[in-house]
Amino acid sequence: MFKIDNNETITAIATPPGIGAIAIIRISGTLSFKIIDLIFQPIDKLKPLTLKSRRIYLGYIYSQKTLIDKVLINIFKSPNSYTGEDIIEISCHGSIYIQNKILELIINNGARLATRGEFTFRAFKNGKLDLYQVESLLDLFHSENELDHNLALNNLRGEVSLIIKNLRQKILNLNTIIEFGLEFSDEYLNPNKLLGFNNFLVNIRNQLKDLITSFKLGICFKEGIAIAIIGKPNVGKSTLFNLLLKSDRSIVSNQSGTTINYIEENIYIDGIKYRLIDNAGLKKKTRKKLELKGIKKTIENIKQAEIIMYLTNKITPKYLQIQRYYQDLFKKEIIFLINKCDLLTTKIKRQSSPILISAKYGIGINYLLNQLQSLSERFITNKKTPRITKVRHYEELKKALFQLNKIQEKIQIGIEPEILSLLLKEANYSLDKIIGTITNEEILFNIFDSFCIGK
Ligand SMILES: Nc1nc2c(ncn2[C@@H]2O[C@H](COP(=O)(O)OP(=O)(O)OP(=O)(O)O)[C@@H](O)[C@H]2O)c(=O)[nH]1
Ligand SMILES: [Mg+2]
């Protein structure tokens, strides 16, 4: 875990390892200026301690009297820096020798090598970022598309943190009133007054519910909207999967039961990320153990998918009814498709269009993509709504809501103010854990250990 001692000055190379055009070395802590004074000579001979915050200076790094490199340094004086401490960033030429030599010089003059995420840990400890924002920063590093990136950036800017902090404050205010009543006046907390609190809590509960439901949408941004391709064996599921993927990833054959285990790949269509899952064919009856396992997996995948692509080879003009039937059965969005239309006569085609496709010959795929786009909009509209993306946050929000629901039930039948106060505290405990007002070593370690050294 981290050395919590904030008095130590830390340093690290912040750019990726290896040779580059330039590399950046960071120093943070009380010795930053002293160290830079010992190793850096500004080109215009200013003494480093007179250098101004948020300015860039050109100069030379020396080891004793030996010139190491011509560099630029960025100055950020405490508290207006990423960590809240004095920070100096040295942009040097990206040779491995230069990077290591400068790092060694900094360490020899009093700093120590930072651990993973230690700069961000200090930012957190010094109140520059709350824990929710720290986790959003990780999401930002790993964002792969525009939606993902926007979501992480909004969360980093504190969109969700602010909502949680407001909710927490409201609960805290309510509890202050209750504790005041407990201390000074029993009559103050009469049943009518408590019922009034319930109305106040409705609003908090609704906001919590909104955040909890936003989890599913947030996950879609991050992990991709899950699409399970399902249908009976041999209808062309794997052929469609390969077509959408633009690669022969899944084995296709004219033998029924080719796909035994499901295959999953990420694809981007019009900038939206999807998790496409090719499944084993569904059968009403089978005695073969492997097939049974495959079908079980298919059912699990149906449950976790947002969209189902149901493929059949059976011609039907009643596709809308069938689509609705599967929609009710699976309680999911369905795209119902009749594959192998290239084998049909023109007359039959007219009867059952527009859901006819040929995965093998790429016919009707525009229809499929349009359907996909309009269904996906349900998951991605309102790009600006705050969303949560982490199971940890989801779980804590559910716990907070659980406590508030309990209060609602108990107030109706009469509740002791002491119990009410306790339940409110429990609800806030969960919110505190999300933004990091209350922390636990293990959670902190897991979060900060996912960062690089130098961040
Ligand atoms: N004519 C024609 N044949 C197709 C089409 N799509 C798939 N096929 C053929 O149908 C056969 C089965 O295709 P697959 O993609 O393996 O079918 P599947 O549904 O994945 O089959 P299982 O994995 O066994 O459940 C292969 O011979 C494909 O070439 C199509 O649009 N037209
Ligand atoms: Mg298959």
Coordinates of C-alpha atoms and ligand atoms in Angstrom, one line a residue:
M1 CA 0.0 0.0 0.0
F2 CA 1.0 3.7 -0.1
K3 CA 3.4 5.3 2.2
I4 CA 0.9 7.7 3.6
D5 CA 3.6 10.1 4.7
N6 CA 2.9 13.2 2.7
N7 CA 6.1 14.8 3.8
E8 CA 8.2 12.8 1.5
T9 CA 8.8 14.2 -2.0
I10 CA 8.0 11.7 -4.8
T11 CA 9.1 11.5 -8.4
A12 CA 8.4 9.3 -11.4
I13 CA 8.7 9.3 -15.2
A14 CA 5.1 10.1 -16.3
T15 CA 5.5 9.2 -20.0
P16 CA 5.4 5.5 -21.3
P17 CA 8.7 3.6 -20.8
G18 CA 11.1 3.6 -23.8
I19 CA 12.5 6.0 -26.3
G20 CA 10.3 8.9 -27.3
A21 CA 10.6 12.4 -28.7
I22 CA 10.2 13.8 -25.2
A23 CA 9.7 12.4 -21.8
I24 CA 8.1 14.0 -18.7
I25 CA 9.4 13.5 -15.2
R26 CA 7.3 14.7 -12.3
I27 CA 8.3 15.7 -8.8
S28 CA 5.8 16.5 -6.1
G29 CA 6.3 17.5 -2.5
T30 CA 7.9 20.0 -0.2
L31 CA 11.5 19.4 -1.6
S32 CA 10.5 19.9 -5.2
F33 CA 11.9 23.5 -5.5
K34 CA 15.0 22.6 -3.5
I35 CA 15.8 19.7 -5.8
I36 CA 15.2 21.7 -8.9
D37 CA 17.4 24.4 -7.5
L38 CA 20.2 21.9 -7.2
I39 CA 20.0 20.3 -10.7
F40 CA 18.4 22.9 -13.0
Q41 CA 20.0 26.1 -14.4
P42 CA 17.5 28.4 -16.1
I43 CA 18.7 29.8 -19.4
D44 CA 18.2 33.3 -18.2
K45 CA 19.9 32.5 -14.8
L46 CA 16.7 33.1 -12.7
K47 CA 17.0 31.4 -9.3
P48 CA 14.3 28.6 -9.4
L49 CA 12.7 29.8 -6.2
T50 CA 11.8 33.0 -7.9
L51 CA 10.1 31.1 -10.7
K52 CA 6.4 31.7 -11.0
S53 CA 3.7 29.1 -10.7
R54 CA 2.0 27.8 -13.9
R55 CA 4.9 29.1 -16.1
I56 CA 7.3 27.2 -18.3
Y57 CA 11.1 27.8 -18.2
L58 CA 13.9 26.7 -20.5
G59 CA 17.2 25.6 -19.0
Y60 CA 19.8 22.9 -18.4
I61 CA 19.9 19.9 -16.1
Y62 CA 23.4 19.4 -14.6
S63 CA 24.8 16.5 -12.6
Q64 CA 27.5 18.3 -10.7
K65 CA 29.1 20.1 -13.5
T66 CA 28.2 17.7 -16.3
L67 CA 25.5 18.8 -18.6
I68 CA 22.7 16.2 -18.9
D69 CA 20.1 17.8 -21.1
K70 CA 18.4 21.0 -22.3
V71 CA 14.9 20.9 -20.8
L72 CA 11.6 22.7 -20.2
I73 CA 10.2 22.8 -16.7
N74 CA 6.6 23.5 -15.6
I75 CA 6.0 25.0 -12.2
F76 CA 2.9 24.4 -10.2
K77 CA 3.1 25.9 -6.7
S78 CA 1.0 24.5 -3.8
P79 CA -2.0 24.5 -3.5
N80 CA -2.7 25.1 -7.2
S81 CA -1.4 21.8 -8.5
Y82 CA -2.7 18.4 -9.4
T83 CA -1.6 16.9 -6.0
G84 CA -2.1 20.2 -4.1
E85 CA 1.7 20.1 -3.4
D86 CA 4.6 21.9 -5.1
I87 CA 4.9 20.1 -8.5
I88 CA 7.6 20.4 -11.1
E89 CA 7.4 18.6 -14.4
I90 CA 10.5 18.3 -16.4
S91 CA 10.1 17.8 -20.2
C92 CA 13.4 16.3 -21.4
H93 CA 14.6 14.6 -24.5
G94 CA 13.2 11.1 -24.6
S95 CA 16.4 9.0 -24.5
I96 CA 16.3 6.3 -21.9
Y97 CA 19.7 7.4 -20.6
I98 CA 18.6 11.0 -20.1
Q99 CA 15.3 9.9 -18.4
N100 CA 17.0 7.6 -16.0
K101 CA 19.9 10.0 -15.3
I102 CA 17.5 12.9 -14.4
L103 CA 15.4 10.5 -12.3
E104 CA 18.5 9.3 -10.5
L105 CA 19.6 12.9 -9.8
I106 CA 16.2 13.8 -8.3
I107 CA 16.3 10.8 -6.1
N108 CA 19.9 11.4 -5.0
N109 CA 18.8 14.9 -4.0
G110 CA 16.0 13.8 -1.6
A111 CA 13.0 12.4 -3.5
R112 CA 11.9 8.8 -3.6
L113 CA 10.3 6.9 -6.5
A114 CA 6.5 7.2 -6.4
T115 CA 4.3 4.0 -6.3
R116 CA 1.5 3.4 -8.7
G117 CA -1.1 6.2 -8.7
E118 CA 0.6 7.9 -5.8
F119 CA 0.4 11.4 -7.4
T120 CA -3.4 10.8 -7.7
F121 CA -3.5 9.4 -4.2
R122 CA -2.1 12.7 -2.9
A123 CA -4.6 14.6 -5.0
F124 CA -7.3 12.5 -3.3
K125 CA -5.8 13.0 0.2
N126 CA -5.5 16.7 -0.3
G127 CA -9.1 17.1 -1.4
K128 CA -8.3 17.8 -5.1
L129 CA -10.4 14.8 -6.3
D130 CA -12.9 12.7 -4.5
L131 CA -12.8 8.9 -4.9
Y132 CA -15.5 8.9 -7.5
Q133 CA -13.5 11.3 -9.6
V134 CA -10.4 9.2 -9.1
E135 CA -12.2 6.2 -10.5
S136 CA -13.5 8.3 -13.4
L137 CA -10.0 9.2 -14.2
L138 CA -9.2 5.5 -14.6
D139 CA -12.2 5.3 -17.0
L140 CA -10.8 8.2 -19.0
F141 CA -7.5 6.5 -19.5
H142 CA -9.3 3.4 -20.7
S143 CA -12.0 5.1 -22.9
E144 CA -12.0 3.8 -26.4
N145 CA -14.8 5.8 -28.1
E146 CA -16.5 9.2 -28.0
L147 CA -19.4 8.2 -25.7
D148 CA -17.1 6.4 -23.3
H149 CA -14.8 9.4 -23.2
N150 CA -17.6 11.9 -22.7
L151 CA -19.0 9.9 -19.8
A152 CA -15.7 9.5 -18.1
L153 CA -14.9 13.2 -18.6
N154 CA -18.3 14.3 -17.2
N155 CA -17.8 12.1 -14.1
L156 CA -14.2 13.4 -13.7
R157 CA -15.6 16.9 -13.7
G158 CA -17.7 15.9 -10.8
E159 CA -21.1 15.5 -12.3
V160 CA -22.1 12.4 -10.2
S161 CA -20.0 13.4 -7.3
L162 CA -22.0 16.6 -6.9
I163 CA -25.3 14.8 -6.9
I164 CA -24.0 12.3 -4.3
K165 CA -22.6 15.2 -2.2
N166 CA -25.9 17.0 -2.3
L167 CA -27.9 13.9 -1.3
R168 CA -25.5 13.3 1.5
Q169 CA -25.8 16.9 2.7
K170 CA -29.7 16.6 2.6
I171 CA -29.6 13.4 4.7
L172 CA -27.1 15.0 7.1
N173 CA -29.3 18.1 7.5
L174 CA -32.3 16.0 8.3
N175 CA -30.3 14.0 10.8
T176 CA -29.1 17.2 12.5
I177 CA -32.8 18.2 13.0
I178 CA -33.5 14.7 14.5
E179 CA -30.5 14.8 16.8
F180 CA -31.5 18.3 17.9
G181 CA -34.9 17.0 18.8
L182 CA -33.5 14.0 20.7
E183 CA -31.2 16.3 22.7
F184 CA -33.6 19.1 23.5
S185 CA -37.3 18.4 22.9
D186 CA -39.2 15.1 22.8
E187 CA -42.3 16.8 21.5
Y188 CA -40.5 18.3 18.6
L189 CA -40.3 14.8 17.0
N190 CA -44.0 13.9 17.2
P191 CA -45.4 11.3 14.6
N192 CA -46.7 14.1 12.4
K193 CA -43.3 15.7 12.1
L194 CA -41.8 12.4 11.3
L195 CA -44.4 11.8 8.5
G196 CA -43.3 15.2 7.1
F197 CA -39.7 13.9 7.0
N198 CA -40.9 11.1 4.8
N199 CA -42.1 13.5 2.1
F200 CA -38.7 15.1 2.2
L201 CA -37.1 11.7 1.7
V202 CA -39.2 10.9 -1.4
N203 CA -37.1 13.3 -3.4
I204 CA -33.8 11.9 -2.2
R205 CA -35.1 8.3 -2.9
N206 CA -36.1 9.3 -6.4
Q207 CA -32.6 10.8 -7.1
L208 CA -31.0 7.6 -5.8
K209 CA -33.3 5.5 -8.0
D210 CA -32.3 7.5 -11.0
L211 CA -28.6 7.0 -10.3
I212 CA -29.2 3.2 -9.8
T213 CA -31.1 2.8 -13.1
S214 CA -28.4 4.8 -14.8
F215 CA -26.0 2.0 -14.0
K216 CA -27.3 -0.2 -16.8
L217 CA -26.9 2.6 -19.3
G218 CA -23.4 3.5 -18.0
I219 CA -22.3 -0.1 -18.4
C220 CA -23.6 0.0 -22.1
F221 CA -21.3 3.0 -22.7
K222 CA -18.3 1.3 -21.2
E223 CA -18.6 -2.3 -22.0
G224 CA -20.8 -2.0 -25.2
I225 CA -24.4 -2.8 -25.8
A226 CA -24.6 -6.6 -25.6
I227 CA -26.3 -8.3 -28.6
A228 CA -27.0 -12.1 -28.4
I229 CA -27.4 -13.7 -31.8
I230 CA -29.7 -16.6 -31.2
G231 CA -31.9 -19.1 -33.2
K232 CA -32.2 -22.8 -34.0
P233 CA -29.1 -24.6 -35.2
N234 CA -27.8 -24.0 -38.8
V235 CA -29.9 -20.9 -39.4
G236 CA -26.8 -18.8 -40.1
K237 CA -26.0 -17.2 -36.8
S238 CA -22.3 -17.5 -37.1
T239 CA -22.4 -16.3 -40.7
L240 CA -24.2 -13.2 -39.5
F241 CA -21.7 -12.8 -36.6
N242 CA -18.8 -12.9 -39.0
L243 CA -20.4 -10.5 -41.4
L244 CA -21.0 -7.9 -38.7
L245 CA -17.5 -8.4 -37.4
K246 CA -16.0 -8.3 -40.9
S247 CA -13.9 -11.3 -40.0
D248 CA -14.1 -15.1 -40.1
R249 CA -14.0 -15.4 -36.3
S250 CA -16.7 -18.0 -35.8
I251 CA -16.7 -21.4 -37.6
V252 CA -19.4 -21.8 -40.2
S253 CA -20.5 -25.1 -41.6
N254 CA -23.5 -26.8 -43.1
Q255 CA -23.6 -29.2 -40.2
S256 CA -26.1 -28.5 -37.5
G257 CA -24.5 -27.8 -34.0
T258 CA -21.3 -26.3 -35.3
T259 CA -21.1 -23.6 -32.6
I260 CA -20.9 -25.4 -29.3
N261 CA -19.6 -22.7 -27.0
Y262 CA -20.5 -19.0 -27.5
I263 CA -18.0 -16.5 -28.9
E264 CA -17.9 -12.8 -28.0
E265 CA -16.3 -9.9 -29.8
N266 CA -16.5 -6.1 -29.6
I267 CA -17.5 -4.1 -32.6
Y268 CA -18.2 -0.4 -33.3
I269 CA -21.0 0.6 -35.6
D270 CA -21.5 4.3 -36.1
G271 CA -19.3 5.1 -33.1
I272 CA -21.4 2.9 -30.8
K273 CA -19.7 0.0 -29.0
Y274 CA -21.4 -3.4 -29.1
R275 CA -20.6 -6.7 -27.5
L276 CA -21.6 -9.2 -30.1
I277 CA -22.2 -12.8 -28.9
D278 CA -22.6 -15.8 -31.3
N279 CA -24.4 -18.6 -29.5
A280 CA -25.0 -22.3 -29.8
G281 CA -28.2 -23.1 -31.6
L282 CA -31.4 -23.5 -29.5
K283 CA -33.1 -26.9 -29.5
K284 CA -36.2 -28.0 -27.8
K285 CA -34.8 -31.4 -26.9
T286 CA -31.3 -32.9 -26.8
R287 CA -29.6 -35.6 -24.8
K288 CA -26.1 -34.6 -25.7
K289 CA -24.3 -33.2 -22.7
L290 CA -22.2 -30.7 -24.7
E291 CA -25.3 -29.4 -26.6
L292 CA -27.1 -29.0 -23.3
K293 CA -24.2 -27.0 -21.8
G294 CA -24.2 -24.8 -25.0
I295 CA -27.9 -24.1 -24.7
K296 CA -27.6 -23.2 -21.0
K297 CA -24.9 -20.7 -21.9
T298 CA -27.1 -19.3 -24.6
I299 CA -29.9 -18.7 -22.1
E300 CA -27.4 -17.0 -19.7
N301 CA -26.3 -14.8 -22.6
I302 CA -29.9 -13.9 -23.5
K303 CA -30.4 -12.8 -19.9
Q304 CA -27.5 -10.5 -19.8
A305 CA -28.0 -9.1 -23.4
E306 CA -29.6 -5.7 -24.1
I307 CA -30.6 -6.7 -27.6
I308 CA -31.5 -10.1 -29.1
M309 CA -31.1 -10.9 -32.8
Y310 CA -33.4 -13.8 -33.4
L311 CA -32.6 -15.6 -36.6
T312 CA -34.8 -18.1 -38.4
N313 CA -35.1 -19.7 -41.8
K314 CA -38.8 -20.0 -41.7
I315 CA -40.8 -17.7 -43.9
T316 CA -43.6 -15.8 -42.2
P317 CA -45.6 -12.7 -43.0
K318 CA -46.5 -12.5 -39.3
Y319 CA -43.1 -11.3 -38.3
L320 CA -44.4 -8.5 -36.2
Q321 CA -46.5 -10.8 -34.0
I322 CA -43.5 -13.2 -33.7
Q323 CA -41.2 -10.3 -32.8
R324 CA -43.6 -9.2 -30.1
Y325 CA -43.9 -12.8 -28.8
Y326 CA -40.2 -13.1 -28.3
Q327 CA -40.1 -9.6 -26.8
D328 CA -42.5 -10.7 -24.1
L329 CA -40.8 -14.0 -23.7
F330 CA -37.3 -12.7 -23.2
K331 CA -38.3 -9.2 -21.9
K332 CA -35.6 -7.8 -24.2
E333 CA -35.4 -5.7 -27.4
I334 CA -35.7 -8.0 -30.3
I335 CA -34.6 -7.8 -33.9
F336 CA -36.3 -10.7 -35.7
L337 CA -34.7 -11.8 -39.0
I338 CA -35.3 -14.4 -41.6
N339 CA -32.0 -15.5 -43.1
K340 CA -31.0 -17.1 -46.4
C341 CA -33.4 -15.0 -48.4
D342 CA -31.1 -15.6 -51.5
L343 CA -32.7 -19.1 -51.6
L344 CA -36.3 -17.7 -51.9
T345 CA -38.4 -16.9 -54.9
T346 CA -39.3 -13.3 -55.5
K347 CA -43.0 -13.9 -54.6
I348 CA -42.2 -15.2 -51.1
K349 CA -39.7 -12.5 -50.6
R350 CA -42.4 -9.8 -51.2
Q351 CA -44.7 -11.5 -48.6
S352 CA -42.3 -11.4 -45.7
S353 CA -40.1 -8.4 -46.4
P354 CA -38.6 -6.2 -44.8
I355 CA -37.0 -8.6 -42.4
L356 CA -35.4 -10.9 -44.9
I357 CA -31.6 -11.0 -45.0
S358 CA -28.8 -13.1 -46.4
A359 CA -25.9 -13.2 -44.0
K360 CA -23.9 -15.1 -46.6
Y361 CA -24.4 -12.6 -49.4
G362 CA -24.8 -9.4 -47.3
I363 CA -28.4 -8.7 -48.4
G364 CA -30.8 -6.7 -46.2
I365 CA -28.0 -5.7 -43.9
N366 CA -29.0 -2.0 -44.1
Y367 CA -32.4 -2.8 -42.6
L368 CA -30.7 -4.7 -39.8
L369 CA -28.3 -1.8 -39.1
N370 CA -31.1 0.7 -39.1
Q371 CA -33.0 -1.4 -36.6
L372 CA -29.9 -1.7 -34.5
Q373 CA -29.4 2.0 -34.5
S374 CA -32.9 2.9 -33.5
L375 CA -32.9 0.3 -30.6
S376 CA -29.5 1.5 -29.4
E377 CA -30.7 5.1 -29.2
R378 CA -32.8 3.9 -26.2
F379 CA -29.6 3.2 -24.4
I380 CA -27.6 6.2 -25.5
T381 CA -30.1 9.1 -25.8
N382 CA -29.7 11.8 -23.3
K383 CA -25.9 11.6 -23.5
K384 CA -25.7 14.3 -20.9
T385 CA -27.6 12.4 -18.1
P386 CA -25.2 11.5 -15.3
R387 CA -24.4 7.8 -15.2
I388 CA -22.7 5.4 -13.0
T389 CA -20.5 2.6 -14.4
K390 CA -19.1 0.8 -11.5
V391 CA -20.6 -2.2 -9.6
R392 CA -19.1 -0.8 -6.4
H393 CA -21.0 2.4 -6.7
Y394 CA -24.1 0.6 -7.8
E395 CA -24.0 -1.6 -4.7
E396 CA -23.5 1.3 -2.3
L397 CA -26.3 3.3 -3.9
K398 CA -28.6 0.3 -3.5
K399 CA -27.7 -0.1 0.1
A400 CA -28.4 3.6 0.7
L401 CA -31.8 3.3 -1.0
F402 CA -32.5 0.2 1.0
Q403 CA -32.1 2.2 4.3
L404 CA -34.3 5.0 3.1
N405 CA -37.0 2.5 2.0
K406 CA -36.8 1.0 5.4
I407 CA -37.4 4.4 6.9
Q408 CA -40.4 5.0 4.7
E409 CA -42.0 1.7 5.8
K410 CA -41.2 2.3 9.5
I411 CA -42.4 5.9 9.6
Q412 CA -45.9 4.8 8.5
I413 CA -46.2 2.4 11.5
G414 CA -44.3 4.6 14.0
I415 CA -40.6 4.8 14.4
E416 CA -38.3 5.7 17.3
P417 CA -36.4 8.9 16.3
E418 CA -33.2 7.1 17.5
I419 CA -33.7 4.3 14.9
L420 CA -34.5 6.9 12.2
S421 CA -31.3 8.7 13.0
L422 CA -29.4 5.4 12.8
L423 CA -30.9 4.4 9.4
L424 CA -30.1 7.9 8.0
K425 CA -26.5 7.5 9.2
E426 CA -26.3 4.0 7.5
A427 CA -27.6 5.5 4.2
N428 CA -24.9 8.2 4.4
Y429 CA -22.2 5.7 5.2
S430 CA -22.8 4.1 1.8
L431 CA -22.7 7.5 0.0
D432 CA -19.5 8.3 1.9
K433 CA -17.9 5.2 0.7
I434 CA -18.6 6.2 -2.9
I435 CA -16.9 9.6 -2.8
G436 CA -14.3 8.4 -0.3
T437 CA -15.1 10.4 2.7
I438 CA -14.9 7.0 4.4
T439 CA -12.3 4.7 3.0
N440 CA -11.1 1.2 3.4
E441 CA -7.5 0.1 2.7
E442 CA -8.5 -2.7 0.4
I443 CA -10.7 -0.5 -1.8
L444 CA -8.1 2.2 -2.0
F445 CA -5.4 -0.3 -2.9
N446 CA -7.5 -1.8 -5.7
I447 CA -8.3 1.6 -7.1
F448 CA -4.8 3.2 -7.0
D449 CA -3.0 0.1 -7.9
S450 CA -4.7 0.3 -11.3
F451 CA -2.9 3.5 -12.1
C452 CA 0.5 3.8 -13.8
I453 CA 3.5 4.9 -11.9
G454 CA 3.7 8.7 -12.6
K455 CA 0.0 9.3 -12.4
Ligands
LIG1 N1 -27.7 -19.7 -49.0 C1 -27.3 -19.2 -47.8 N2 -26.7 -20.0 -46.9 C2 -26.4 -19.4 -45.7 C3 -26.7 -18.1 -45.4 N3 -26.2 -17.9 -44.1 C4 -25.6 -19.0 -43.7 N4 -25.7 -19.9 -44.7 C5 -25.2 -21.3 -44.6 O1 -25.9 -22.0 -43.6 C6 -25.0 -23.0 -43.0 C7 -25.0 -22.7 -41.5 O2 -24.4 -21.5 -41.2 P1 -23.9 -21.1 -39.8 O3 -23.5 -19.7 -39.8 O4 -22.8 -22.1 -39.4 O5 -25.2 -21.4 -38.9 P2 -25.3 -21.4 -37.3 O6 -26.7 -20.9 -37.0 O7 -24.2 -20.7 -36.7 O8 -25.3 -22.9 -37.0 P3 -24.9 -23.6 -35.5 O9 -23.7 -23.0 -35.0 O10 -24.8 -25.0 -35.9 O11 -26.1 -23.4 -34.7 C8 -23.6 -22.7 -43.6 O12 -23.4 -23.7 -44.7 C9 -23.7 -21.3 -44.2 O13 -22.9 -21.1 -45.3 C10 -27.4 -17.3 -46.3 O14 -27.7 -16.1 -46.1 N5 -27.7 -17.9 -47.5
MG2 MG -22.8 -21.3 -35.3

